[in-house]
Short mmCIF file of C-alpha atoms in Angstrom, two decimals:
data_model
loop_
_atom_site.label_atom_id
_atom_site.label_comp_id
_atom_site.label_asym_id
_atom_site.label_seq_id
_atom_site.Cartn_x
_atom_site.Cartn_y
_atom_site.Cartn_z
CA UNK J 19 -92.00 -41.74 107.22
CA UNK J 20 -87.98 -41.97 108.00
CA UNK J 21 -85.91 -39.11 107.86
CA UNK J 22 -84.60 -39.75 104.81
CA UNK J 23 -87.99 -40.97 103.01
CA UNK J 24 -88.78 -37.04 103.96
CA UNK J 25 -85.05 -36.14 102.72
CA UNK J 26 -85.81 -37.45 99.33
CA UNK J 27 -89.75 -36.87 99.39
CA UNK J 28 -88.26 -32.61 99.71
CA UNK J 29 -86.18 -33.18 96.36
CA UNK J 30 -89.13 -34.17 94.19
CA UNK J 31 -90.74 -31.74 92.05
CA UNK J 32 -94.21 -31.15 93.11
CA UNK J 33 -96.64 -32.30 89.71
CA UNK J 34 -99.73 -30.86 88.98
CA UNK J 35 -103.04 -33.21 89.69
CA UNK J 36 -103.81 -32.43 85.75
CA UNK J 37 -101.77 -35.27 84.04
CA UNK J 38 -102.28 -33.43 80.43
CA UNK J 39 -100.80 -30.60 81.99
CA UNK J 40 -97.60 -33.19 82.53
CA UNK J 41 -98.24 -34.77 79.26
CA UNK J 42 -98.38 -31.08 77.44
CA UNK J 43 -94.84 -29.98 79.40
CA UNK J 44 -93.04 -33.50 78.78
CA UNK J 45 -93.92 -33.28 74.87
CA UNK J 46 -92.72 -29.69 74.51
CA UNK J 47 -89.44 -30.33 76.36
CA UNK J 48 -88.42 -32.27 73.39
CA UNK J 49 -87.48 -31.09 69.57
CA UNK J 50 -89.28 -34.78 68.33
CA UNK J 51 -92.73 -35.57 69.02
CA UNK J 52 -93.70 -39.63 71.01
CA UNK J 53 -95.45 -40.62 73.53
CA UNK J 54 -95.23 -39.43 77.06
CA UNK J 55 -93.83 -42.59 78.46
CA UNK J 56 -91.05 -42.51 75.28
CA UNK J 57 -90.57 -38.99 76.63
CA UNK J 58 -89.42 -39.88 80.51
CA UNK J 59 -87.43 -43.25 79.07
CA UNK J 60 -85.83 -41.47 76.27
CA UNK J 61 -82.88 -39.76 78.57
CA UNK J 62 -82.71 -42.90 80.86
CA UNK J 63 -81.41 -44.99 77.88
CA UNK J 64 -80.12 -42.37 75.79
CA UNK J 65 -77.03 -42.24 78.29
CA UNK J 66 -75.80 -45.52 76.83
CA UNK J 67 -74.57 -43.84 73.55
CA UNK J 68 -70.84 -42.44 72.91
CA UNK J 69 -70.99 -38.98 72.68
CA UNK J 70 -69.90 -38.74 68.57
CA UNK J 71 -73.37 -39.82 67.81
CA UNK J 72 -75.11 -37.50 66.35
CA UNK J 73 -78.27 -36.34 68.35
CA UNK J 74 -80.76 -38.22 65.83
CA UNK J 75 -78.89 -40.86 66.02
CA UNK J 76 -78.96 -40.80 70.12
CA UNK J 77 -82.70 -39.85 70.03
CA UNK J 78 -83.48 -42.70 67.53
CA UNK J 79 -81.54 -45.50 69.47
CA UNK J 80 -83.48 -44.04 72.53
CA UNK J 81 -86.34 -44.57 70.77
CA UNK J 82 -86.39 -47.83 70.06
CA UNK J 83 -84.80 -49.05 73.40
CA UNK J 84 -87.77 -46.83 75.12
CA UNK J 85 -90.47 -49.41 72.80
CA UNK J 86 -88.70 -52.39 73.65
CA UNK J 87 -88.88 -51.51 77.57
CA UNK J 88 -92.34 -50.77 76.68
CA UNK J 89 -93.12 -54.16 75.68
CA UNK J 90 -90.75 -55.83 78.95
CA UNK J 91 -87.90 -56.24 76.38
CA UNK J 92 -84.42 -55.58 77.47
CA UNK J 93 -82.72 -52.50 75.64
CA UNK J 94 -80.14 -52.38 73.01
CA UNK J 95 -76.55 -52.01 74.12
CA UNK J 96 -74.97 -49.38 71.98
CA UNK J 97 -72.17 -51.63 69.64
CA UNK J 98 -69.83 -49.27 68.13
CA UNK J 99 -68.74 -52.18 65.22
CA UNK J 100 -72.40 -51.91 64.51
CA UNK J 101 -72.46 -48.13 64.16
CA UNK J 102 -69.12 -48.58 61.94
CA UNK J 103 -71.11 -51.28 59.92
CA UNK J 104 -74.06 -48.98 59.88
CA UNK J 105 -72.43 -45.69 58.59
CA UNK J 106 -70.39 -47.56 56.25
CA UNK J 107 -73.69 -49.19 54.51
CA UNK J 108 -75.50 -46.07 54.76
CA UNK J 109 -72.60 -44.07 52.96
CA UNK J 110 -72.64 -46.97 50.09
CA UNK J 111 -76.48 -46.82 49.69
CA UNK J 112 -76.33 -42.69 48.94
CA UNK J 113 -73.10 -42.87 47.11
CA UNK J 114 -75.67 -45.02 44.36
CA UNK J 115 -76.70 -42.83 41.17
CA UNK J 116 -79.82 -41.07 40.97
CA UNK J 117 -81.67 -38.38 43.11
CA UNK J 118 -83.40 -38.91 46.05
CA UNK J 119 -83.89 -42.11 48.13
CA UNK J 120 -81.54 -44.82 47.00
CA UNK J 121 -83.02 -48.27 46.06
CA UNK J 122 -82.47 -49.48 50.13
CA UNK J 123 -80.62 -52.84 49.18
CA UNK J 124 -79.42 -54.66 52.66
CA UNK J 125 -76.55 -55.66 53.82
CA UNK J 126 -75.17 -58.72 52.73
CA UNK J 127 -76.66 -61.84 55.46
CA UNK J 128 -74.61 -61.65 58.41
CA UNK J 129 -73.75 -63.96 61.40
CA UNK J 130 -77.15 -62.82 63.20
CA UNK J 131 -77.61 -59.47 62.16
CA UNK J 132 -80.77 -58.26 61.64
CA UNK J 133 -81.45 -54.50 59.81
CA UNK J 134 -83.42 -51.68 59.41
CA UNK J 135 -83.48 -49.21 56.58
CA UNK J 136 -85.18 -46.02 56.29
CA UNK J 137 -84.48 -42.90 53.72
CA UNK J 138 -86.63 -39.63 53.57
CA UNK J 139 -86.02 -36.84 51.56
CA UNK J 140 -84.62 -34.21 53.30
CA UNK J 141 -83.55 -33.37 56.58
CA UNK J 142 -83.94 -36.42 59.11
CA UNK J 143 -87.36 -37.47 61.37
CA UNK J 144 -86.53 -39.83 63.68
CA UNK J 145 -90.08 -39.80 64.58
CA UNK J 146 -91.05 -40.88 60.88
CA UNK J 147 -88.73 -43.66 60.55
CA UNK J 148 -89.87 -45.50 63.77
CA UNK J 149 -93.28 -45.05 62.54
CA UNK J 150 -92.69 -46.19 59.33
CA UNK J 151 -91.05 -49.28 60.94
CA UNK J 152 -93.57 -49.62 63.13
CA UNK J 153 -95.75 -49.78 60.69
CA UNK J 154 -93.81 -53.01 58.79
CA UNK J 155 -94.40 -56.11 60.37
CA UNK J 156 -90.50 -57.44 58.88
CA UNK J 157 -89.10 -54.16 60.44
CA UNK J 158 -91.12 -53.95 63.55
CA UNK J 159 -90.44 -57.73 64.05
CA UNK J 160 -86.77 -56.70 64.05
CA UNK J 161 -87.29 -53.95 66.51
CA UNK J 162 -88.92 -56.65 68.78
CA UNK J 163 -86.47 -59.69 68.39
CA UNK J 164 -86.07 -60.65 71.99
CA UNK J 165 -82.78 -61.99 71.90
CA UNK J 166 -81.52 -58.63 70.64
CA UNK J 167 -79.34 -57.51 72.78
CA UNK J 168 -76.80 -54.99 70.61
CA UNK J 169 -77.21 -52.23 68.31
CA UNK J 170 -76.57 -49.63 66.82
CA UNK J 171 -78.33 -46.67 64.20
CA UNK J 172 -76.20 -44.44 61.53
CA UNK J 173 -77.58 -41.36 59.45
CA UNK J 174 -75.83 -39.97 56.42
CA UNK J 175 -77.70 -37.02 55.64
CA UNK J 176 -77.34 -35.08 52.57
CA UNK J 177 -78.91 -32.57 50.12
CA UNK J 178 -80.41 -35.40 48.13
CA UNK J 179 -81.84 -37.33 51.03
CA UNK J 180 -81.23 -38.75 54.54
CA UNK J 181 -80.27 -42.87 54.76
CA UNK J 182 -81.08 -44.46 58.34
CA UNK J 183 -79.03 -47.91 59.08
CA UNK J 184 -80.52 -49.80 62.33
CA UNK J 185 -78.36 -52.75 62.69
CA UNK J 186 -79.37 -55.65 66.06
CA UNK J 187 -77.73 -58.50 66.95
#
């Protein structure tokens, strides 16, 4: 081993043999629940986002970049005329009447956008909506286009519910 193979080899934290020792420590570092593997990508591509998203929006967007590594897809770059278009839909979707979750009408067809919509009542679960999507072949398909290669997610939370806008292009 070189001198600086040993340099960097010093550096590394030592991990225990048990990996559900690992797997127990990585999943309680985090305020959402995933995978493992989502837990270790999740920072890595997280640093792409502009610090005014909100941290559900960050941890979403890391999310879904951390699946499409997963399945040898290239991330999402964060596109802040996405967020913009995002926000804006998600603000028109709550300002509908009625309580709770909106009817989730999309976005009028645009030149090769392709979106996501989630709503829950109450506060927001990132962790919900990906499963939900993941659970929706039209949505998941979305999450998965390959030649995706910008995005962006938006939240509007309020008291009567919380609006997610994924928009890919």
């Amino acid at each position: 081993m070189t001198s600086s193979a040993n340099a960097t080899a010093s550096v590394l934290p030592q991990l225990p043999a048990d990996s559900s020792i690992i797997q127990q420590e990585v999943l309680s570092s985090h305020p959402f629940s995933s995978s493992a593997a989502d837990q270790l990508l999740t920072p890595l591509v997280a640093a792409t986002v502009p610090p005014y998203v909100s941290a559900e929006e960050r941890y979403l967007f890391a999310r879904v970049n951390a699946l499409r590594i997963s399945r040898l897809l290239p991330p999402l770059h964060f596109d802040d005329t996405l967020y913009r278009a995002s926000q804006h839909w998600s603000d028109h979707l709550l300002g509908q009447p009625g309580s709770g979750c909106p009817p989730l009408v999309h976005t009028p067809p645009g030149a090769g956008i392709s979106e996501n919509l989630g709503c829950l009542g109450g506060a927001p679960d990132p962790d919900r909506l990906i499963d939900l999507w993941l659970h929706s072949p039209p949505h998941a398909a979305n999450l998965f286009h390959p030649t995706a290669t910008r995005g962006a997610i938006a939240f509007v939370i309020t008291p009567r519910a919380t609006v997610a806008t994924l928009q890919l292009r």
